[in-house]
mmCIF file of C-alpha atoms in Angstrom:
data_model
loop_
_atom_site.group_PDB
_atom_site.id
_atom_site.type_symbol
_atom_site.label_atom_id
_atom_site.label_comp_id
_atom_site.label_asym_id
_atom_site.label_seq_id
_atom_site.Cartn_x
_atom_site.Cartn_y
_atom_site.Cartn_z
ATOM 1 C CA MET A 29 105.178 71.006 94.641
ATOM 2 C CA PRO A 30 106.561 70.724 98.203
ATOM 3 C CA ILE A 31 110.062 71.849 99.053
ATOM 4 C CA ASP A 32 112.799 69.421 100.043
ATOM 5 C CA ALA A 33 113.527 70.578 103.595
ATOM 6 C CA SER A 34 116.527 68.225 103.834
ATOM 7 C CA ARG A 35 118.442 70.671 101.641
ATOM 8 C CA PRO A 36 119.703 73.998 103.017
ATOM 9 C CA LEU A 37 116.986 76.607 102.451
ATOM 10 C CA ALA A 38 117.527 79.788 100.444
ATOM 11 C CA VAL A 39 115.486 82.891 99.608
ATOM 12 C CA ASP A 40 116.042 84.777 96.336
ATOM 13 C CA LEU A 41 115.156 88.496 96.320
ATOM 14 C CA PHE A 42 114.689 90.437 93.054
ATOM 15 C CA ALA A 43 114.570 86.992 91.465
ATOM 16 C CA GLY A 44 113.823 87.881 87.838
ATOM 17 C CA ALA A 45 113.483 84.807 85.635
ATOM 18 C CA GLY A 46 115.660 82.791 87.999
ATOM 19 C CA GLY A 47 119.336 82.884 86.988
ATOM 20 C CA LEU A 48 120.454 83.305 90.580
ATOM 21 C CA SER A 49 117.899 80.728 91.775
ATOM 22 C CA LEU A 50 119.343 78.267 89.298
ATOM 23 C CA GLY A 51 122.833 78.795 90.698
ATOM 24 C CA LEU A 52 121.539 78.278 94.220
ATOM 25 C CA GLU A 53 119.793 75.079 93.206
ATOM 26 C CA GLN A 54 122.855 73.774 91.355
ATOM 27 C CA ALA A 55 124.882 74.392 94.501
ATOM 28 C CA GLY A 56 122.528 72.221 96.527
ATOM 29 C CA TYR A 57 120.180 74.818 97.981
ATOM 30 C CA GLU A 58 116.401 74.555 98.041
ATOM 31 C CA VAL A 59 114.987 77.877 96.841
ATOM 32 C CA ALA A 60 112.059 77.897 99.247
ATOM 33 C CA ALA A 61 110.903 81.438 98.395
ATOM 34 C CA ALA A 62 111.584 84.079 95.764
ATOM 35 C CA VAL A 63 110.340 87.646 95.398
ATOM 36 C CA GLU A 64 109.962 89.359 92.010
ATOM 37 C CA TYR A 65 108.061 92.565 91.217
ATOM 38 C CA ASP A 66 107.441 92.105 87.475
ATOM 39 C CA PRO A 67 104.469 89.752 86.879
ATOM 40 C CA VAL A 68 105.884 88.204 83.695
ATOM 41 C CA HIS A 69 109.300 87.607 85.256
ATOM 42 C CA ALA A 70 107.558 86.157 88.318
ATOM 43 C CA ALA A 71 105.513 83.801 86.131
ATOM 44 C CA VAL A 72 108.670 82.589 84.388
ATOM 45 C CA HIS A 73 110.328 82.009 87.751
ATOM 46 C CA GLU A 74 107.341 80.092 89.085
ATOM 47 C CA PHE A 75 107.260 77.943 85.934
ATOM 48 C CA ASN A 76 110.928 77.003 86.249
ATOM 49 C CA PHE A 77 111.005 76.664 90.047
ATOM 50 C CA PRO A 78 107.587 75.266 91.020
ATOM 51 C CA GLN A 79 108.716 73.674 94.288
ATOM 52 C CA GLY A 80 109.138 76.976 96.151
ATOM 53 C CA LYS A 81 106.855 79.963 96.659
ATOM 54 C CA THR A 82 107.281 82.791 94.137
ATOM 55 C CA PHE A 83 105.919 86.088 95.443
ATOM 56 C CA CYS A 84 104.915 88.571 92.765
ATOM 57 C CA ALA A 85 105.515 91.543 95.008
ATOM 58 C CA ASP A 86 107.478 94.707 95.599
ATOM 59 C CA VAL A 87 110.350 93.835 97.955
ATOM 60 C CA SER A 88 109.812 97.142 99.754
ATOM 61 C CA LYS A 89 106.207 96.138 100.507
ATOM 62 C CA ILE A 90 106.833 92.632 101.865
ATOM 63 C CA SER A 91 108.199 91.570 105.242
ATOM 64 C CA GLY A 92 110.376 88.700 106.339
ATOM 65 C CA ALA A 93 107.503 87.458 108.508
ATOM 66 C CA GLU A 94 105.188 87.333 105.486
ATOM 67 C CA ILE A 95 107.766 85.416 103.443
ATOM 68 C CA ARG A 96 108.027 82.818 106.198
ATOM 69 C CA LYS A 97 104.276 82.588 106.793
ATOM 70 C CA ARG A 98 103.178 82.343 103.158
ATOM 71 C CA SER A 99 105.866 79.844 102.124
ATOM 72 C CA GLU A 100 106.826 76.451 103.504
ATOM 73 C CA ILE A 101 109.748 77.995 105.397
ATOM 74 C CA GLY A 102 107.755 78.692 108.555
ATOM 75 C CA ASP A 103 110.107 78.677 111.522
ATOM 76 C CA ARG A 104 112.814 76.633 109.746
ATOM 77 C CA GLU A 105 116.338 78.054 109.620
ATOM 78 C CA ILE A 106 117.264 79.825 106.396
ATOM 79 C CA HIS A 107 120.844 79.174 105.307
ATOM 80 C CA LEU A 108 121.108 81.939 102.724
ATOM 81 C CA VAL A 109 119.321 85.035 101.481
ATOM 82 C CA ALA A 110 120.648 86.099 98.083
ATOM 83 C CA GLY A 111 119.650 88.788 95.648
ATOM 84 C CA GLY A 112 120.612 91.300 93.014
ATOM 85 C CA PRO A 113 118.726 94.581 93.493
ATOM 86 C CA PRO A 114 117.966 96.356 90.174
ATOM 87 C CA CYS A 115 121.115 98.045 88.908
ATOM 88 C CA GLN A 116 119.962 100.392 86.122
ATOM 89 C CA GLY A 117 120.825 103.457 88.204
ATOM 90 C CA ILE A 118 124.331 102.146 88.852
ATOM 91 C CA SER A 119 125.415 100.180 85.780
ATOM 92 C CA MET A 120 128.549 101.390 84.006
ATOM 93 C CA ILE A 121 127.030 100.440 80.626
ATOM 94 C CA GLY A 122 123.673 102.078 81.275
ATOM 95 C CA ARG A 123 122.642 105.519 82.528
ATOM 96 C CA ARG A 124 124.241 106.051 85.941
ATOM 97 C CA LEU A 125 121.903 107.972 88.240
ATOM 98 C CA VAL A 126 122.732 108.178 91.940
ATOM 99 C CA ASP A 127 119.231 109.405 92.789
ATOM 100 C CA ASP A 128 117.494 106.636 90.823
ATOM 101 C CA PRO A 129 114.759 105.404 93.229
ATOM 102 C CA ARG A 130 115.644 101.800 92.395
ATOM 103 C CA ASN A 131 118.922 102.299 94.257
ATOM 104 C CA ALA A 132 116.907 102.468 97.499
ATOM 105 C CA LEU A 133 116.202 98.761 97.037
ATOM 106 C CA LEU A 134 119.725 98.075 98.319
ATOM 107 C CA LYS A 135 118.446 99.088 101.760
ATOM 108 C CA GLU A 136 115.403 96.860 101.350
ATOM 109 C CA PHE A 137 117.745 93.913 100.812
ATOM 110 C CA VAL A 138 119.388 94.724 104.158
ATOM 111 C CA ARG A 139 115.992 94.978 105.871
ATOM 112 C CA ILE A 140 114.782 91.600 104.615
ATOM 113 C CA VAL A 141 118.042 89.893 105.633
ATOM 114 C CA LEU A 142 117.799 91.314 109.152
ATOM 115 C CA GLU A 143 114.160 90.185 109.407
ATOM 116 C CA LEU A 144 114.742 86.656 108.055
ATOM 117 C CA LYS A 145 118.002 86.149 110.001
ATOM 118 C CA PRO A 146 119.660 83.635 107.641
ATOM 119 C CA ARG A 147 123.084 82.184 108.367
ATOM 120 C CA TYR A 148 124.511 83.976 105.348
ATOM 121 C CA PHE A 149 123.622 86.613 102.799
ATOM 122 C CA LEU A 150 124.944 87.252 99.308
ATOM 123 C CA MET A 151 124.214 90.381 97.282
ATOM 124 C CA GLU A 152 125.381 90.763 93.706
ATOM 125 C CA ASN A 153 125.342 93.926 91.658
ATOM 126 C CA VAL A 154 127.149 95.689 88.848
ATOM 127 C CA ALA A 155 130.826 96.618 89.098
ATOM 128 C CA GLY A 156 129.820 100.307 89.032
ATOM 129 C CA LEU A 157 128.702 100.014 92.645
ATOM 130 C CA MET A 158 132.384 100.078 93.632
ATOM 131 C CA VAL A 159 133.315 103.418 92.062
ATOM 132 C CA GLY A 160 132.373 107.088 92.026
ATOM 133 C CA PRO A 161 129.377 108.421 93.948
ATOM 134 C CA HIS A 162 127.737 104.974 93.921
ATOM 135 C CA ARG A 163 130.401 103.692 96.283
ATOM 136 C CA GLN A 164 128.539 105.539 99.038
ATOM 137 C CA LEU A 165 125.510 103.293 98.421
ATOM 138 C CA LEU A 166 127.664 100.196 98.934
ATOM 139 C CA ASP A 167 129.335 101.639 102.022
ATOM 140 C CA GLU A 168 125.915 102.362 103.533
ATOM 141 C CA VAL A 169 124.846 98.741 102.981
ATOM 142 C CA VAL A 170 128.020 97.432 104.647
ATOM 143 C CA GLU A 171 127.591 99.863 107.550
ATOM 144 C CA SER A 172 123.946 98.840 108.022
ATOM 145 C CA PHE A 173 124.918 95.184 108.414
ATOM 146 C CA GLU A 174 127.868 95.880 110.699
ATOM 147 C CA THR A 175 125.993 98.277 112.999
ATOM 148 C CA SER A 176 123.031 95.895 113.288
ATOM 149 C CA GLY A 177 125.072 93.773 115.673
ATOM 150 C CA GLN A 178 123.802 90.656 113.884
ATOM 151 C CA TYR A 179 126.136 90.237 110.894
ATOM 152 C CA ASP A 180 129.766 90.492 109.856
ATOM 153 C CA VAL A 181 130.699 91.391 106.278
ATOM 154 C CA VAL A 182 133.606 90.010 104.257
ATOM 155 C CA THR A 183 135.825 92.993 103.490
ATOM 156 C CA PRO A 184 137.209 94.376 101.318
ATOM 157 C CA VAL A 185 134.250 93.853 99.023
ATOM 158 C CA ARG A 186 135.378 92.420 95.697
ATOM 159 C CA VAL A 187 134.387 92.505 92.044
ATOM 160 C CA LEU A 188 134.456 89.042 90.477
ATOM 161 C CA GLN A 189 134.725 88.264 86.769
ATOM 162 C CA ALA A 190 132.525 85.436 85.460
ATOM 163 C CA ALA A 191 135.134 84.425 82.880
ATOM 164 C CA ASP A 192 137.580 83.627 85.703
ATOM 165 C CA TYR A 193 135.288 80.735 86.636
ATOM 166 C CA GLY A 194 134.823 79.140 83.230
ATOM 167 C CA THR A 195 131.843 81.117 81.909
ATOM 168 C CA PRO A 196 132.238 82.137 78.209
ATOM 169 C CA GLN A 197 131.073 85.670 78.973
ATOM 170 C CA SER A 198 132.821 88.760 80.279
ATOM 171 C CA ARG A 199 130.669 89.854 83.207
ATOM 172 C CA ARG A 200 132.102 91.705 86.187
ATOM 173 C CA ARG A 201 129.910 91.754 89.284
ATOM 174 C CA THR A 202 130.242 93.249 92.745
ATOM 175 C CA ILE A 203 129.719 90.402 95.217
ATOM 176 C CA LEU A 204 128.944 91.292 98.841
ATOM 177 C CA VAL A 205 128.820 88.417 101.321
ATOM 178 C CA GLY A 206 128.361 88.197 105.070
ATOM 179 C CA ALA A 207 127.575 85.832 107.901
ATOM 180 C CA ARG A 208 125.582 85.860 111.081
ATOM 181 C CA LYS A 209 127.683 86.505 114.184
ATOM 182 C CA ASP A 210 127.381 82.885 115.337
ATOM 183 C CA VAL A 211 128.880 81.320 112.168
ATOM 184 C CA ALA A 212 132.258 81.648 110.442
ATOM 185 C CA LEU A 213 132.734 84.198 107.669
ATOM 186 C CA PRO A 214 133.032 82.728 104.160
ATOM 187 C CA LYS A 215 135.873 83.484 101.746
ATOM 188 C CA TYR A 216 135.768 84.742 98.182
ATOM 189 C CA PRO A 217 136.431 82.015 95.606
ATOM 190 C CA GLU A 218 139.789 81.928 93.869
ATOM 191 C CA PRO A 219 139.667 81.846 90.038
ATOM 192 C CA THR A 220 139.315 78.360 88.590
ATOM 193 C CA HIS A 221 140.021 79.140 84.924
ATOM 194 C CA THR A 222 142.190 81.275 82.672
ATOM 195 C CA PRO A 223 139.753 83.461 80.726
ATOM 196 C CA ARG A 224 139.774 83.934 76.992
ATOM 197 C CA THR A 225 139.440 87.423 75.511
ATOM 198 C CA ILE A 226 136.666 89.119 73.578
ATOM 199 C CA ARG A 227 138.894 89.100 70.476
ATOM 200 C CA GLY A 228 139.578 85.399 70.751
ATOM 201 C CA SER A 229 143.226 85.434 71.769
ATOM 202 C CA VAL A 230 144.377 82.656 74.072
ATOM 203 C CA PRO A 231 147.131 83.129 76.685
ATOM 204 C CA LYS A 232 150.198 80.948 76.244
ATOM 205 C CA ASN A 233 150.976 78.449 78.989
ATOM 206 C CA PRO A 234 147.994 79.372 81.208
ATOM 207 C CA ALA A 235 148.394 78.527 84.896
ATOM 208 C CA LEU A 236 144.759 77.446 85.134
ATOM 209 C CA PRO A 237 142.560 75.456 82.723
ATOM 210 C CA LEU A 238 141.354 77.511 79.780
ATOM 211 C CA GLY A 239 137.757 78.668 80.117
ATOM 212 C CA ALA A 240 134.944 77.842 77.706
ATOM 213 C CA SER A 241 134.536 79.767 74.446
ATOM 214 C CA VAL A 242 131.593 81.118 72.457
ATOM 215 C CA SER A 243 131.821 78.139 70.113
ATOM 216 C CA ASP A 244 131.819 75.738 73.074
ATOM 217 C CA ALA A 245 128.482 77.220 74.174
ATOM 218 C CA LEU A 246 126.873 77.845 70.775
ATOM 219 C CA GLY A 247 128.552 75.494 68.329
ATOM 220 C CA ASP A 248 125.926 72.745 68.462
ATOM 221 C CA LEU A 249 122.883 75.027 68.081
ATOM 222 C CA PRO A 250 120.883 74.643 64.841
ATOM 223 C CA ASP A 251 120.763 77.596 62.438
ATOM 224 C CA ALA A 252 117.600 79.501 63.392
ATOM 225 C CA ASP A 253 117.302 80.878 59.841
ATOM 226 C CA LEU A 254 116.285 77.404 58.666
ATOM 227 C CA PHE A 255 113.016 77.538 60.608
ATOM 228 C CA GLU A 256 110.297 79.894 59.408
ATOM 229 C CA ASP A 257 108.194 79.092 62.486
ATOM 230 C CA LEU A 258 110.666 81.050 64.621
ATOM 231 C CA LEU A 259 109.581 84.280 62.923
ATOM 232 C CA HIS A 260 106.320 84.161 64.904
ATOM 233 C CA ASP A 261 107.076 81.747 67.728
ATOM 234 C CA ASP A 262 109.971 81.032 70.081
ATOM 235 C CA ASN A 263 110.218 77.251 69.767
ATOM 236 C CA VAL A 264 110.319 74.646 67.054
ATOM 237 C CA ALA A 265 110.314 70.839 67.042
ATOM 238 C CA GLY A 266 112.076 68.385 64.753
ATOM 239 C CA VAL A 267 115.490 70.061 64.859
ATOM 240 C CA ALA A 268 118.851 68.303 64.695
ATOM 241 C CA TYR A 269 121.574 69.576 67.001
ATOM 242 C CA GLY A 270 125.159 69.506 65.803
ATOM 243 C CA LYS A 271 128.132 67.664 67.246
ATOM 244 C CA THR A 272 128.434 68.596 70.878
ATOM 245 C CA ASN A 273 131.306 69.022 73.316
ATOM 246 C CA GLU A 274 131.302 68.245 77.028
ATOM 247 C CA TYR A 275 130.483 71.827 77.958
ATOM 248 C CA ALA A 276 127.433 72.050 75.664
ATOM 249 C CA ALA A 277 126.344 68.543 76.596
ATOM 250 C CA ARG A 278 126.066 69.592 80.213
ATOM 251 C CA LEU A 279 124.095 72.693 79.226
ATOM 252 C CA ARG A 280 121.717 70.524 77.206
ATOM 253 C CA GLY A 281 121.382 68.026 80.012
ATOM 254 C CA SER A 282 122.594 65.126 77.865
ATOM 255 C CA LYS A 283 125.597 64.633 80.148
ATOM 256 C CA LYS A 284 125.368 64.694 83.931
ATOM 257 C CA ASP A 285 127.477 67.261 85.735
ATOM 258 C CA PRO A 286 128.567 65.622 89.010
ATOM 259 C CA THR A 287 128.759 69.033 90.670
ATOM 260 C CA ASP A 288 125.218 70.031 89.661
ATOM 261 C CA PHE A 289 122.658 69.335 92.390
ATOM 262 C CA SER A 290 119.691 70.944 90.649
ATOM 263 C CA ARG A 291 116.411 69.142 90.184
ATOM 264 C CA PRO A 292 116.047 67.196 86.930
ATOM 265 C CA ARG A 293 113.880 68.947 84.353
ATOM 266 C CA PRO A 294 112.210 67.449 81.280
ATOM 267 C CA ARG A 295 113.666 68.206 77.879
ATOM 268 C CA ILE A 296 112.576 67.153 74.372
ATOM 269 C CA GLU A 297 115.716 66.203 72.462
ATOM 270 C CA ASP A 298 114.630 67.498 69.045
ATOM 271 C CA GLU A 299 113.066 70.759 70.257
ATOM 272 C CA MET A 300 114.691 74.199 70.222
ATOM 273 C CA THR A 301 113.124 76.669 72.670
ATOM 274 C CA SER A 302 113.478 80.372 73.559
ATOM 275 C CA SER A 303 114.684 80.956 69.995
ATOM 276 C CA ALA A 304 112.542 83.652 68.356
ATOM 277 C CA ARG A 305 114.289 84.983 65.259
ATOM 278 C CA THR A 306 115.110 88.619 64.661
ATOM 279 C CA VAL A 307 114.110 90.053 61.268
ATOM 280 C CA HIS A 308 116.931 92.022 59.612
ATOM 281 C CA THR A 309 117.106 94.126 56.479
ATOM 282 C CA LYS A 310 119.472 93.079 53.684
ATOM 283 C CA LYS A 311 121.412 96.285 54.305
ATOM 284 C CA SER A 312 122.040 95.311 57.917
ATOM 285 C CA ILE A 313 123.009 91.757 56.987
ATOM 286 C CA ASP A 314 125.493 92.971 54.386
ATOM 287 C CA ARG A 315 127.010 95.478 56.806
ATOM 288 C CA PHE A 316 127.422 92.948 59.585
ATOM 289 C CA ALA A 317 128.961 90.418 57.204
ATOM 290 C CA GLY A 318 131.933 92.767 56.847
ATOM 291 C CA ALA A 319 132.715 92.818 60.569
ATOM 292 C CA GLU A 320 135.623 90.620 61.608
ATOM 293 C CA PRO A 321 134.941 88.267 64.533
ATOM 294 C CA GLY A 322 135.991 89.893 67.805
ATOM 295 C CA THR A 323 135.498 93.440 66.474
ATOM 296 C CA THR A 324 132.615 95.914 66.515
ATOM 297 C CA GLU A 325 130.570 96.815 63.468
ATOM 298 C CA THR A 326 131.295 100.453 62.588
ATOM 299 C CA VAL A 327 127.728 101.809 62.439
ATOM 300 C CA SER A 328 125.839 100.003 65.207
ATOM 301 C CA ARG A 329 128.932 99.313 67.348
ATOM 302 C CA PHE A 330 127.649 95.763 67.856
ATOM 303 C CA LEU A 331 130.311 93.254 68.770
ATOM 304 C CA ARG A 332 130.689 90.313 66.414
ATOM 305 C CA LEU A 333 131.436 87.369 68.646
ATOM 306 C CA HIS A 334 134.688 85.538 68.030
ATOM 307 C CA PRO A 335 134.169 81.747 68.115
ATOM 308 C CA ASP A 336 137.301 81.319 70.251
ATOM 309 C CA GLY A 337 136.518 84.292 72.504
ATOM 310 C CA LEU A 338 134.002 85.487 75.075
ATOM 311 C CA CYS A 339 130.553 87.003 74.787
ATOM 312 C CA ASN A 340 130.309 90.572 76.049
ATOM 313 C CA THR A 341 127.977 91.646 78.858
ATOM 314 C CA LEU A 342 124.376 91.823 77.666
ATOM 315 C CA ARG A 343 122.120 94.790 78.375
ATOM 316 C CA ALA A 344 118.491 94.446 79.394
ATOM 317 C CA GLY A 345 116.318 94.689 76.304
ATOM 318 C CA THR A 346 119.181 94.386 73.812
ATOM 319 C CA ALA A 347 118.146 97.677 72.236
ATOM 320 C CA THR A 348 118.970 98.578 68.642
ATOM 321 C CA ASP A 349 122.109 100.465 69.663
ATOM 322 C CA ARG A 350 123.567 97.623 71.775
ATOM 323 C CA GLY A 351 124.100 93.913 71.519
ATOM 324 C CA ALA A 352 126.294 91.369 69.828
ATOM 325 C CA ILE A 353 126.526 89.648 66.461
ATOM 326 C CA PRO A 354 126.890 85.897 66.629
ATOM 327 C CA ALA A 355 129.977 84.103 65.464
ATOM 328 C CA GLY A 356 130.277 81.829 62.496
ATOM 329 C CA GLY A 357 128.186 83.784 59.990
ATOM 330 C CA GLN A 358 124.838 83.348 61.699
ATOM 331 C CA GLU A 359 122.205 86.067 61.756
ATOM 332 C CA PRO A 360 123.456 89.526 62.845
ATOM 333 C CA LEU A 361 121.669 89.706 66.197
ATOM 334 C CA ASN A 362 121.608 86.535 68.240
ATOM 335 C CA CYS A 363 118.328 84.721 68.477
ATOM 336 C CA ARG A 364 117.469 84.662 72.145
ATOM 337 C CA ALA A 365 118.410 81.007 72.632
ATOM 338 C CA GLN A 366 122.035 82.017 72.124
ATOM 339 C CA HIS A 367 121.999 84.488 75.020
ATOM 340 C CA PRO A 368 121.140 81.933 77.709
ATOM 341 C CA ALA A 369 123.753 79.609 76.219
ATOM 342 C CA ASP A 370 126.429 82.284 76.571
ATOM 343 C CA GLU A 371 125.200 82.998 80.085
ATOM 344 C CA LEU A 372 125.354 79.288 80.879
ATOM 345 C CA ASP A 373 121.731 78.599 81.631
ATOM 346 C CA PRO A 374 120.687 75.025 80.816
ATOM 347 C CA GLU A 375 118.291 74.572 77.922
ATOM 348 C CA THR A 376 115.721 73.082 80.301
ATOM 349 C CA ILE A 377 115.151 76.583 81.702
ATOM 350 C CA THR A 378 112.317 78.333 79.846
ATOM 351 C CA MET A 379 112.047 82.010 78.942
ATOM 352 C CA PHE A 380 109.174 83.803 77.240
ATOM 353 C CA ILE A 381 109.224 85.214 73.732
ATOM 354 C CA ASP A 382 108.281 88.792 74.705
ATOM 355 C CA GLU A 383 110.720 89.314 77.558
ATOM 356 C CA PRO A 384 114.315 90.045 76.419
ATOM 357 C CA ASP A 385 114.757 91.818 79.769
ATOM 358 C CA HIS A 386 115.205 88.339 81.274
ATOM 359 C CA LEU A 387 118.612 88.315 79.603
ATOM 360 C CA GLY A 388 120.209 91.653 80.386
ATOM 361 C CA GLN A 389 118.990 91.543 83.967
ATOM 362 C CA GLY A 390 119.925 87.908 84.436
ATOM 363 C CA ARG A 391 122.872 86.315 86.154
ATOM 364 C CA PRO A 392 124.519 83.368 84.458
ATOM 365 C CA GLY A 393 123.363 80.402 86.479
ATOM 366 C CA SER A 394 126.802 78.805 86.505
ATOM 367 C CA PHE A 395 128.426 82.053 87.697
ATOM 368 C CA ALA A 396 125.968 82.091 90.580
ATOM 369 C CA LYS A 397 126.609 78.466 91.382
ATOM 370 C CA ASN A 398 130.383 78.737 91.538
ATOM 371 C CA THR A 399 130.392 81.852 93.656
ATOM 372 C CA LEU A 400 128.244 80.124 96.189
ATOM 373 C CA ALA A 401 130.293 76.916 96.255
ATOM 374 C CA ALA A 402 133.775 78.383 96.376
ATOM 375 C CA LEU A 403 132.900 80.898 99.078
ATOM 376 C CA ARG A 404 132.588 78.011 101.558
ATOM 377 C CA ILE A 405 129.574 79.695 103.094
ATOM 378 C CA SER A 406 129.426 77.299 106.031
ATOM 379 C CA LEU A 407 131.778 74.931 107.786
ATOM 380 C CA ALA A 408 128.798 72.593 108.016
ATOM 381 C CA LEU A 409 128.297 72.755 104.250
ATOM 382 C CA ARG A 410 130.900 71.419 101.874
ATOM 383 C CA SER A 411 132.116 73.442 98.898
ATOM 384 C CA SER A 412 132.630 71.950 95.460
ATOM 385 C CA ALA A 413 134.698 72.956 92.446
ATOM 386 C CA PHE A 414 132.040 74.299 90.084
ATOM 387 C CA SER A 415 132.569 76.186 86.894
ATOM 388 C CA PHE A 416 130.779 80.301 88.085
ATOM 389 C CA CYS A 417 126.909 83.650 88.297
ATOM 390 C CA SER A 418 125.019 80.226 88.062
ATOM 391 C CA ARG A 419 128.767 79.208 88.590
ATOM 392 C CA LEU A 420 129.601 82.522 90.530
ATOM 393 C CA ILE A 421 126.511 82.303 92.688
ATOM 394 C CA SER A 422 126.659 78.485 92.666
ATOM 395 C CA ALA A 423 130.784 79.199 93.739
ATOM 396 C CA ALA A 424 129.501 81.586 96.520
ATOM 397 C CA ALA A 425 126.698 78.914 97.294
ATOM 398 C CA SER A 426 128.068 75.715 95.805
ATOM 399 C CA VAL A 427 127.798 75.009 99.365
ATOM 400 C CA VAL A 428 125.840 71.859 99.751
ATOM 401 C CA SER A 429 124.998 69.952 102.899
ATOM 402 C CA PRO A 430 127.115 66.838 103.502
ATOM 403 C CA GLY A 431 124.260 64.443 102.799
ATOM 404 C CA ILE A 432 123.300 65.831 99.389
ATOM 405 C CA THR A 433 124.204 63.842 96.289
ATOM 406 C CA PRO A 434 122.875 64.253 92.742
ATOM 407 C CA ALA A 435 120.790 61.106 93.213
ATOM 408 C CA SER A 436 119.100 62.468 96.322
ATOM 409 C CA THR A 437 117.901 65.591 94.499
ATOM 410 C CA SER A 438 115.880 63.771 91.868
#
């Protein structure tokens, strides 16, 4: 499928299943190329974003010239290069290893940006990049851009919280942005919402609109326990969704979001996808049933989601010693459809049954979108008020060219 070259072009590095790409697309960008090392993740990305070129490649082994030559970009100007280098060696909720070889991929991000010469770049990573010995890695990235003579960096670098932009998940991310010397520097987006808490408490008299809750995102989903097919598959047809709210309706695609410039995607109304069930023992079910919403279960330390609160940050793989219990008495460990809903990815985006790593390594599409829009990445591109990592990346890129309207992206 050919790219739409009338939209500002973007390249997504370390693309994973496409959470950041989704935010870019929602903000009005055309993701003309994406690079992802893992072949399954790359296949998922290519399935969901067929219009651009998905490279199944090691970022350290590919050049900017090759990306241009083997995609439809050619000699066209690239507006934005964005990416989230793997963070397992840095994450504050994983094992923090300064000498983890994956940390060297931060420098590869710099190299590709300097080779592609986009107007802007955006790098997102875990909050742990700002503290301790890992801060040196961030400082080296900033120094590399500034000493190149080609780019300025927005300083001080900031950590943004997804919940401040309407996402029903607590996810703090380091966001590094910069601009080519010949264009104006962008600005970090100001919060658009008052966040809820993990425990479900709501601030009195909030100055900003209250952000979405777990129940807003999950309340209309059918009970996965009713469908035996989900024990051996990840989708089922003939389901009836519950009463929806405006937030969930936009996730499901049944209500148009006027600030969403992504391409339309087909969706079967009575089908539930990416929803493989988890099999639990009766002992586990009984133990989890005693956990109050918004608190952690005493043995596993899983969080039981509060319907009026936020989802916690999800780890890649959702191992047996980490995760979250859904709200409202559903099964102890969320079926995977609930994770993308909490992370704000529309239900028209497909994930594969055997790849829970898509989730922990993903970026909520709306968080991405809002970051990209509210950062006002170009004076020639207009920003929009989006909700945030599809809405944080789509606030740093919800920068769309003046001529783009939802109708023109169909």
